[in-house]
Amino acid sequence: MADYTSATEEEILEQLKKVFAETFGEGEIRLFFAPGRVNMIGEHTDYNGGHVFPCAISLGTYAAARARDDKKIRFASLNKKGDIREAELGDIVYKEEDSWANYPKGVAWAFEEAGHVIPAGFDMLIFGNIPAGSGLSSSASLEVLTALVIRELFGLDVPQAELAILGQKAENVFVGMNCGIMDQFASAMGQKDHAIFLDAATLNYEYAPLILGHAKIVITNSNVKHELASSEYNTRRRECEEAVAQISAEKPIETLGQLDGAEYEAVKHLITDPVVEKRARHAVYENIRTKDAVKALDGGDVTEFGRLMNASHDSLRDDYAVSCPEIDYLVDEARKIPGVIGSRITGGGFGGCTVSIVEDASVETFCETLKKNYKEHCGLDAEFYIVTPGEGAHELK
Ligand code: GLA
């Protein structure tokens, strides 16, 4: 099971049941899945009160779980054999040494914080097949998965979208990463063959069919781990808040997502730091691009959708400064290949993955050419996943 992408779902579930029984004892076992996500367009807009357009993918995190009759919560992982972490309901605290287990612990903590009573402890064994640090939301999928497990084991009255909110709270407050709502929302609310057009300010959303004609969505993993991401991410958030504060001296706003292009042009002179102005420019225009992209897709204009994806990348690279040389190389090379309709970085940035729309007939050339050139130029192995948008978090019967 070391090779995360090659195991089938059946093999994963068999292994989970076997190791769960060995670790936590025989008895009834329930199985769950929560997906990762790929964002098509709308990057770094969620915490700026703007729109995003992600879809759930088939990679994600699986769990085997069972309620206990005491107050202990225990977590184990097939990805970290033998590493069992535990805490006590009512007394869940962040511990550096608990590493990955702080995410599920944080979710149990978030339930209690929100006033949901978890009546008993539980055991949970997980297995994730999203490569860590790839920007496909392995942590959000683990959070949403844990929220689902808690709801289902104890029959709690928690709507599906709230699983996302509880997951985000765990990440923001318990783990200390100030992420927006996109990843958890996509993991909880994903729908087969659709992306989610989400207004992150109101959490209103619509499902949009990802009809791409004769083209596929291809994720390319740069295998550059986004280790810088968390501190730089929090810096970008602060820069955007600074822009909001300065603009508000003349035009009171809560978020940059409230401004259209003309409004932004009229107030941008209020931002004193040119770096902050670039960050704000990205946030405003990326939100506009996202709305335009969804409109283009709705009208069947995949070429325009691809053009907007390209513009999104250029802005993330030049204005928001969240790309890196390896990712820029992958995007530049991708755009040279005939049949590539659009290509951009996806997720928080500083490594991770690109997402591209590639005509069916060019997919093979795309993967072969990028793999070879990337290895020669950057010395790293790129990996490819063809995306079929899938269901949000659910129990496996
Ligand atoms: C990370 C965060 C999301 C979002 C993206 C950037 O994935 O978790 O909330 O801000 O970065 O679009």
Short mmCIF file of C-alpha atoms and ligand atoms in Angstrom, two decimals:
data_model
loop_
_atom_site.label_atom_id
_atom_site.label_comp_id
_atom_site.label_asym_id
_atom_site.label_seq_id
_atom_site.Cartn_x
_atom_site.Cartn_y
_atom_site.Cartn_z
CA MET A 1 0.00 0.00 0.00
CA ALA A 2 3.01 2.26 -0.12
CA ASP A 3 2.16 3.28 -3.67
CA TYR A 4 -0.77 5.57 -2.97
CA THR A 5 -2.19 6.01 -6.44
CA SER A 6 -2.14 2.44 -7.70
CA ALA A 7 -4.39 0.71 -5.12
CA THR A 8 -8.02 0.28 -6.16
CA GLU A 9 -10.84 1.35 -3.86
CA GLU A 10 -11.63 -2.29 -3.18
CA GLU A 11 -8.04 -3.01 -2.11
CA ILE A 12 -7.98 0.08 0.10
CA LEU A 13 -11.23 -0.89 1.87
CA GLU A 14 -10.09 -4.48 2.41
CA GLN A 15 -6.85 -3.27 3.93
CA LEU A 16 -8.65 -0.73 6.11
CA LYS A 17 -11.01 -3.37 7.51
CA LYS A 18 -8.17 -5.80 8.19
CA VAL A 19 -5.88 -3.29 9.90
CA PHE A 20 -8.78 -1.68 11.79
CA ALA A 21 -9.67 -5.06 13.34
CA GLU A 22 -6.01 -5.73 14.19
CA THR A 23 -5.57 -2.28 15.74
CA PHE A 24 -8.88 -1.64 17.46
CA GLY A 25 -10.43 -5.12 17.75
CA GLU A 26 -13.18 -7.08 15.99
CA GLY A 27 -16.73 -5.78 15.62
CA GLU A 28 -18.86 -3.63 13.32
CA ILE A 29 -16.83 -1.39 11.01
CA ARG A 30 -18.24 1.52 8.98
CA LEU A 31 -16.45 2.95 5.94
CA PHE A 32 -16.32 6.53 4.68
CA PHE A 33 -14.69 8.65 1.98
CA ALA A 34 -14.05 12.38 1.53
CA PRO A 35 -12.46 13.66 -1.70
CA GLY A 36 -9.72 16.14 -2.41
CA ARG A 37 -10.41 18.94 -4.88
CA VAL A 38 -9.00 20.70 -7.88
CA ASN A 39 -9.84 24.34 -8.39
CA MET A 40 -10.50 25.24 -12.02
CA ILE A 41 -10.34 29.02 -11.51
CA GLY A 42 -10.80 31.55 -8.68
CA GLU A 43 -7.59 31.32 -6.70
CA HIS A 44 -7.05 33.24 -3.47
CA THR A 45 -10.51 34.74 -3.88
CA ASP A 46 -12.37 32.78 -1.18
CA TYR A 47 -10.97 34.65 1.83
CA ASN A 48 -11.36 37.86 -0.19
CA GLY A 49 -15.14 37.48 -0.37
CA GLY A 50 -15.05 36.38 -4.00
CA HIS A 51 -15.98 33.37 -6.11
CA VAL A 52 -14.29 30.01 -6.66
CA PHE A 53 -14.93 27.15 -9.07
CA PRO A 54 -13.57 23.85 -7.70
CA CYS A 55 -14.63 20.25 -8.17
CA ALA A 56 -14.17 17.17 -6.03
CA ILE A 57 -11.81 14.54 -7.46
CA SER A 58 -11.55 10.78 -7.10
CA LEU A 59 -8.43 10.93 -4.89
CA GLY A 60 -9.15 11.59 -1.23
CA THR A 61 -9.14 10.09 2.25
CA TYR A 62 -10.88 6.90 3.39
CA ALA A 63 -11.82 5.92 6.94
CA ALA A 64 -12.89 2.85 8.84
CA ALA A 65 -14.58 3.87 12.10
CA ARG A 66 -16.50 2.67 15.12
CA ALA A 67 -17.99 4.32 18.24
CA ARG A 68 -16.50 3.47 21.65
CA ASP A 69 -18.20 3.32 25.01
CA ASP A 70 -15.82 5.72 26.75
CA LYS A 71 -14.70 9.27 25.89
CA LYS A 72 -11.49 8.39 24.05
CA ILE A 73 -10.94 9.37 20.42
CA ARG A 74 -8.19 7.37 18.72
CA PHE A 75 -6.69 7.88 15.30
CA ALA A 76 -4.45 5.61 13.22
CA SER A 77 -3.33 5.79 9.60
CA LEU A 78 -2.28 3.24 7.00
CA ASN A 79 0.03 5.97 5.69
CA LYS A 80 1.86 6.03 9.06
CA LYS A 81 1.78 2.44 10.24
CA GLY A 82 1.75 1.91 14.00
CA ASP A 83 1.27 5.60 14.82
CA ILE A 84 -1.79 5.76 17.07
CA ARG A 85 -2.77 9.15 18.47
CA GLU A 86 -5.44 9.73 21.05
CA ALA A 87 -7.28 12.41 22.99
CA GLU A 88 -10.20 12.66 25.41
CA LEU A 89 -13.48 14.37 24.49
CA GLY A 90 -13.87 17.57 26.49
CA ASP A 91 -10.11 17.98 26.72
CA ILE A 92 -8.79 18.10 23.15
CA VAL A 93 -5.63 20.17 22.80
CA TYR A 94 -3.24 20.81 19.92
CA LYS A 95 0.03 18.90 20.28
CA GLU A 96 2.89 19.48 17.87
CA GLU A 97 3.96 15.83 18.13
CA ASP A 98 0.51 14.63 17.05
CA SER A 99 1.30 16.03 13.56
CA TRP A 100 -1.35 14.71 11.08
CA ALA A 101 -3.70 13.68 13.92
CA ASN A 102 -4.20 17.32 14.91
CA TYR A 103 -6.56 17.63 11.91
CA PRO A 104 -9.09 14.99 13.05
CA LYS A 105 -8.61 16.01 16.69
CA GLY A 106 -9.30 19.61 15.65
CA VAL A 107 -12.56 18.58 13.99
CA ALA A 108 -13.81 16.86 17.16
CA TRP A 109 -12.79 20.01 19.04
CA ALA A 110 -14.70 22.18 16.51
CA PHE A 111 -17.89 20.11 17.04
CA GLU A 112 -17.63 20.68 20.79
CA GLU A 113 -16.89 24.39 20.30
CA ALA A 114 -19.99 24.71 18.10
CA GLY A 115 -22.11 23.14 20.85
CA HIS A 116 -22.64 19.75 19.17
CA VAL A 117 -22.45 17.09 21.85
CA ILE A 118 -20.41 14.06 20.80
CA PRO A 119 -21.92 11.44 23.11
CA ALA A 120 -19.01 8.95 23.09
CA GLY A 121 -15.49 8.41 21.81
CA PHE A 122 -14.58 6.60 18.61
CA ASP A 123 -11.77 4.83 16.80
CA MET A 124 -10.83 5.84 13.27
CA LEU A 125 -8.29 4.39 10.85
CA ILE A 126 -7.59 6.42 7.73
CA PHE A 127 -5.88 6.03 4.39
CA GLY A 128 -5.26 8.94 2.04
CA ASN A 129 -4.21 8.66 -1.59
CA ILE A 130 -3.68 12.37 -2.25
CA PRO A 131 0.07 12.97 -2.45
CA ALA A 132 0.95 15.14 0.59
CA GLY A 133 1.86 18.73 -0.23
CA SER A 134 0.40 18.48 -3.74
CA GLY A 135 -2.15 21.25 -3.26
CA LEU A 136 -5.09 18.89 -3.84
CA SER A 137 -6.39 19.37 -0.31
CA SER A 138 -5.39 16.27 1.58
CA SER A 139 -5.92 18.11 4.87
CA ALA A 140 -9.38 19.43 3.97
CA SER A 141 -10.42 15.93 2.90
CA LEU A 142 -9.26 14.54 6.26
CA GLU A 143 -11.15 17.26 8.12
CA VAL A 144 -14.40 16.76 6.20
CA LEU A 145 -14.02 13.00 6.52
CA THR A 146 -13.71 13.27 10.31
CA ALA A 147 -16.74 15.56 10.48
CA LEU A 148 -18.72 13.04 8.43
CA VAL A 149 -17.61 10.14 10.64
CA ILE A 150 -18.66 11.99 13.80
CA ARG A 151 -22.03 12.96 12.33
CA GLU A 152 -22.80 9.48 11.05
CA LEU A 153 -21.58 7.46 14.04
CA PHE A 154 -23.73 9.50 16.42
CA GLY A 155 -26.61 10.55 14.16
CA LEU A 156 -25.98 14.26 14.78
CA ASP A 157 -28.10 16.85 13.03
CA VAL A 158 -25.37 18.59 11.01
CA PRO A 159 -26.10 19.59 7.39
CA GLN A 160 -23.53 18.63 4.75
CA ALA A 161 -22.28 22.22 4.23
CA GLU A 162 -21.64 22.54 7.96
CA LEU A 163 -19.19 19.65 7.74
CA ALA A 164 -17.11 22.05 5.64
CA ILE A 165 -17.46 24.90 8.11
CA LEU A 166 -16.43 22.70 11.04
CA GLY A 167 -13.45 21.43 9.04
CA GLN A 168 -12.37 24.97 8.22
CA LYS A 169 -12.70 25.99 11.86
CA ALA A 170 -10.46 23.08 12.88
CA GLU A 171 -7.85 24.22 10.36
CA ASN A 172 -8.09 27.97 11.15
CA VAL A 173 -8.25 27.88 14.92
CA PHE A 174 -6.94 24.48 16.07
CA VAL A 175 -4.16 23.94 13.51
CA GLY A 176 -3.53 27.64 12.85
CA MET A 177 -3.65 27.76 9.05
CA ASN A 178 -5.85 30.65 8.02
CA CYS A 179 -7.39 29.02 4.92
CA GLY A 180 -10.66 30.02 3.26
CA ILE A 181 -13.70 27.76 2.83
CA MET A 182 -13.10 26.48 -0.71
CA ASP A 183 -11.32 23.18 -0.06
CA GLN A 184 -13.58 21.91 2.69
CA PHE A 185 -16.66 23.05 0.77
CA ALA A 186 -15.62 21.18 -2.37
CA SER A 187 -14.82 18.06 -0.36
CA ALA A 188 -18.19 18.09 1.41
CA MET A 189 -20.42 19.33 -1.41
CA GLY A 190 -18.87 17.94 -4.62
CA GLN A 191 -21.19 16.53 -7.28
CA LYS A 192 -20.40 13.99 -9.99
CA ASP A 193 -19.45 15.61 -13.34
CA HIS A 194 -19.94 19.11 -11.92
CA ALA A 195 -17.86 21.93 -10.52
CA ILE A 196 -19.19 24.18 -7.77
CA PHE A 197 -19.58 27.89 -8.47
CA LEU A 198 -19.38 29.16 -4.91
CA ASP A 199 -19.76 32.69 -3.64
CA ALA A 200 -17.46 32.48 -0.64
CA ALA A 201 -18.97 35.62 0.92
CA THR A 202 -22.48 34.17 1.25
CA LEU A 203 -21.85 30.43 0.69
CA ASN A 204 -24.51 30.51 -2.04
CA TYR A 205 -23.56 28.04 -4.74
CA GLU A 206 -24.59 26.47 -8.00
CA TYR A 207 -23.45 23.28 -9.65
CA ALA A 208 -22.17 23.77 -13.19
CA PRO A 209 -21.69 20.79 -15.49
CA LEU A 210 -18.05 20.56 -16.58
CA ILE A 211 -18.81 19.98 -20.24
CA LEU A 212 -15.55 20.46 -22.10
CA GLY A 213 -16.40 19.06 -25.52
CA HIS A 214 -13.60 16.81 -26.69
CA ALA A 215 -11.21 17.76 -23.90
CA LYS A 216 -10.10 16.49 -20.51
CA ILE A 217 -8.96 18.06 -17.26
CA VAL A 218 -5.40 16.96 -16.53
CA ILE A 219 -3.68 17.61 -13.21
CA THR A 220 0.11 17.70 -13.31
CA ASN A 221 1.87 17.23 -9.99
CA SER A 222 5.16 19.12 -9.98
CA ASN A 223 6.27 17.16 -6.92
CA VAL A 224 7.50 20.42 -5.44
CA LYS A 225 6.02 20.34 -1.94
CA HIS A 226 4.36 23.57 -0.95
CA GLU A 227 6.22 23.97 2.32
CA LEU A 228 6.34 27.76 2.21
CA ALA A 229 2.64 27.86 1.68
CA SER A 230 1.32 28.35 5.18
CA SER A 231 3.38 31.38 6.23
CA GLU A 232 3.21 33.09 2.82
CA TYR A 233 -0.52 32.35 2.67
CA ASN A 234 -1.12 34.17 5.94
CA THR A 235 1.01 37.08 4.62
CA ARG A 236 -1.15 37.36 1.47
CA ARG A 237 -4.26 37.47 3.63
CA ARG A 238 -2.80 40.27 5.72
CA GLU A 239 -1.81 42.23 2.59
CA CYS A 240 -5.37 42.00 1.27
CA GLU A 241 -6.75 43.15 4.63
CA GLU A 242 -4.39 46.12 4.49
CA ALA A 243 -5.72 47.02 1.04
CA VAL A 244 -9.32 46.80 2.31
CA ALA A 245 -8.48 49.08 5.25
CA GLN A 246 -6.83 51.71 3.03
CA ILE A 247 -9.58 51.67 0.41
CA SER A 248 -12.19 51.91 3.16
CA ALA A 249 -10.91 55.37 4.12
CA GLU A 250 -12.79 56.63 1.07
CA LYS A 251 -15.08 53.76 0.04
CA PRO A 252 -16.05 51.50 2.93
CA ILE A 253 -15.83 47.83 1.93
CA GLU A 254 -15.58 44.58 3.83
CA THR A 255 -13.71 42.59 1.19
CA LEU A 256 -12.01 43.08 -2.17
CA GLY A 257 -14.60 40.76 -3.71
CA GLN A 258 -17.14 43.58 -3.42
CA LEU A 259 -15.39 45.66 -6.07
CA ASP A 260 -15.84 45.44 -9.83
CA GLY A 261 -13.07 46.52 -12.19
CA ALA A 262 -14.16 50.15 -12.57
CA GLU A 263 -14.66 50.58 -8.83
CA TYR A 264 -11.23 49.18 -8.13
CA GLU A 265 -9.55 51.44 -10.68
CA ALA A 266 -11.18 54.43 -8.99
CA VAL A 267 -9.82 53.61 -5.51
CA LYS A 268 -6.54 51.79 -6.12
CA HIS A 269 -4.51 55.00 -5.63
CA LEU A 270 -5.45 54.78 -1.91
CA ILE A 271 -3.21 51.73 -1.51
CA THR A 272 0.20 53.08 -0.54
CA ASP A 273 2.41 50.00 -0.92
CA PRO A 274 2.83 48.93 -4.59
CA VAL A 275 3.20 45.28 -3.54
CA VAL A 276 -0.10 45.42 -1.67
CA GLU A 277 -1.71 47.07 -4.71
CA LYS A 278 -0.63 44.11 -6.86
CA ARG A 279 -2.13 41.64 -4.37
CA ALA A 280 -5.41 43.57 -4.35
CA ARG A 281 -5.44 43.78 -8.16
CA HIS A 282 -5.19 40.00 -8.35
CA ALA A 283 -8.00 39.47 -5.83
CA VAL A 284 -10.37 41.85 -7.64
CA TYR A 285 -9.68 40.70 -11.22
CA GLU A 286 -9.48 37.00 -10.37
CA ASN A 287 -12.98 37.23 -8.95
CA ILE A 288 -14.18 38.89 -12.17
CA ARG A 289 -12.38 36.26 -14.29
CA THR A 290 -14.04 33.48 -12.30
CA LYS A 291 -17.53 34.84 -12.93
CA ASP A 292 -16.69 35.36 -16.62
CA ALA A 293 -15.24 31.85 -16.90
CA VAL A 294 -18.38 30.22 -15.54
CA LYS A 295 -20.46 32.29 -17.97
CA ALA A 296 -18.21 31.22 -20.86
CA LEU A 297 -18.54 27.56 -19.90
CA ASP A 298 -22.28 27.91 -19.62
CA GLY A 299 -22.31 29.26 -23.17
CA GLY A 300 -20.17 26.34 -24.38
CA ASP A 301 -17.11 28.55 -24.97
CA VAL A 302 -14.32 26.28 -23.68
CA THR A 303 -11.67 28.33 -25.53
CA GLU A 304 -12.59 31.45 -23.55
CA PHE A 305 -12.60 29.40 -20.34
CA GLY A 306 -9.04 28.31 -21.17
CA ARG A 307 -7.96 31.86 -21.95
CA LEU A 308 -9.21 32.98 -18.53
CA MET A 309 -7.37 30.08 -16.86
CA ASN A 310 -4.16 31.29 -18.52
CA ALA A 311 -4.80 34.85 -17.38
CA SER A 312 -5.42 33.55 -13.86
CA HIS A 313 -2.03 31.89 -13.81
CA ASP A 314 -0.23 34.96 -15.10
CA SER A 315 -1.80 37.06 -12.36
CA LEU A 316 -0.96 34.50 -9.66
CA ARG A 317 2.63 34.48 -10.91
CA ASP A 318 3.17 38.22 -11.42
CA ASP A 319 0.80 40.01 -9.04
CA TYR A 320 0.03 37.56 -6.27
CA ALA A 321 3.49 35.92 -6.40
CA VAL A 322 2.39 32.46 -5.29
CA SER A 323 3.90 30.40 -8.10
CA CYS A 324 7.42 28.95 -8.31
CA PRO A 325 9.87 28.33 -11.21
CA GLU A 326 8.99 24.63 -11.60
CA ILE A 327 5.27 25.35 -11.85
CA ASP A 328 5.86 28.24 -14.27
CA TYR A 329 7.95 25.92 -16.40
CA LEU A 330 5.16 23.30 -16.49
CA VAL A 331 2.61 25.94 -17.45
CA ASP A 332 4.80 27.51 -20.16
CA GLU A 333 5.61 24.11 -21.68
CA ALA A 334 1.98 23.02 -21.51
CA ARG A 335 0.87 26.08 -23.44
CA LYS A 336 3.30 25.25 -26.26
CA ILE A 337 1.63 21.87 -26.88
CA PRO A 338 -1.06 21.97 -29.59
CA GLY A 339 -4.44 21.01 -28.16
CA VAL A 340 -3.86 22.63 -24.76
CA ILE A 341 -6.78 25.00 -24.16
CA GLY A 342 -5.60 26.44 -20.83
CA SER A 343 -3.12 25.74 -18.05
CA ARG A 344 -2.58 27.24 -14.61
CA ILE A 345 -1.38 26.60 -11.09
CA THR A 346 -4.14 25.29 -8.81
CA GLY A 347 -4.54 25.57 -5.05
CA GLY A 348 -2.65 27.63 -2.50
CA GLY A 349 0.59 27.78 -4.51
CA PHE A 350 4.39 27.58 -3.98
CA GLY A 351 4.51 24.17 -5.65
CA GLY A 352 1.86 21.50 -5.90
CA CYS A 353 -0.08 21.00 -9.10
CA THR A 354 -1.14 22.63 -12.33
CA VAL A 355 -4.54 22.06 -13.92
CA SER A 356 -4.86 22.02 -17.69
CA ILE A 357 -7.64 21.53 -20.19
CA VAL A 358 -6.31 19.33 -22.96
CA GLU A 359 -8.03 18.09 -26.11
CA ASP A 360 -8.61 14.32 -26.00
CA ALA A 361 -6.31 13.68 -28.96
CA SER A 362 -3.45 15.56 -27.28
CA VAL A 363 -3.57 14.08 -23.78
CA GLU A 364 -0.96 11.42 -24.46
CA THR A 365 1.46 13.84 -26.12
CA PHE A 366 0.84 16.28 -23.30
CA CYS A 367 1.84 13.80 -20.59
CA GLU A 368 4.83 12.41 -22.51
CA THR A 369 6.23 15.78 -23.54
CA LEU A 370 5.83 17.39 -20.14
CA LYS A 371 7.26 14.39 -18.31
CA LYS A 372 10.37 14.32 -20.48
CA ASN A 373 11.01 18.07 -20.62
CA TYR A 374 10.31 18.60 -16.93
CA LYS A 375 12.75 15.85 -15.96
CA GLU A 376 15.44 17.30 -18.22
CA HIS A 377 14.88 20.89 -17.17
CA CYS A 378 13.94 20.66 -13.48
CA GLY A 379 15.31 17.19 -12.57
CA LEU A 380 11.96 16.14 -11.11
CA ASP A 381 9.33 13.56 -12.04
CA ALA A 382 5.94 14.98 -12.94
CA GLU A 383 2.85 12.87 -12.30
CA PHE A 384 -0.45 13.14 -14.12
CA TYR A 385 -4.05 12.52 -13.10
CA ILE A 386 -7.05 12.78 -15.40
CA VAL A 387 -9.90 14.28 -13.44
CA THR A 388 -13.46 13.03 -13.32
CA PRO A 389 -15.38 15.32 -10.96
CA GLY A 390 -16.85 13.18 -8.19
CA GLU A 391 -19.25 13.12 -5.25
CA GLY A 392 -18.60 14.94 -1.99
CA ALA A 393 -17.98 13.13 1.33
CA HIS A 394 -20.15 10.05 1.84
CA GLU A 395 -20.45 6.75 3.65
CA LEU A 396 -19.48 3.67 1.65
CA LYS A 397 -22.04 0.93 2.01
C1 GLA B 1 -5.75 26.97 -0.17
C2 GLA B 1 -6.85 27.35 0.82
C3 GLA B 1 -8.13 27.77 0.10
C4 GLA B 1 -7.85 28.81 -0.98
C5 GLA B 1 -6.67 28.39 -1.86
C6 GLA B 1 -6.27 29.45 -2.82
O1 GLA B 1 -6.11 25.81 -0.86
O2 GLA B 1 -7.14 26.28 1.69
O3 GLA B 1 -9.08 28.24 1.04
O4 GLA B 1 -7.63 30.07 -0.42
O5 GLA B 1 -5.54 28.02 -1.09
O6 GLA B 1 -7.26 29.69 -3.74
#
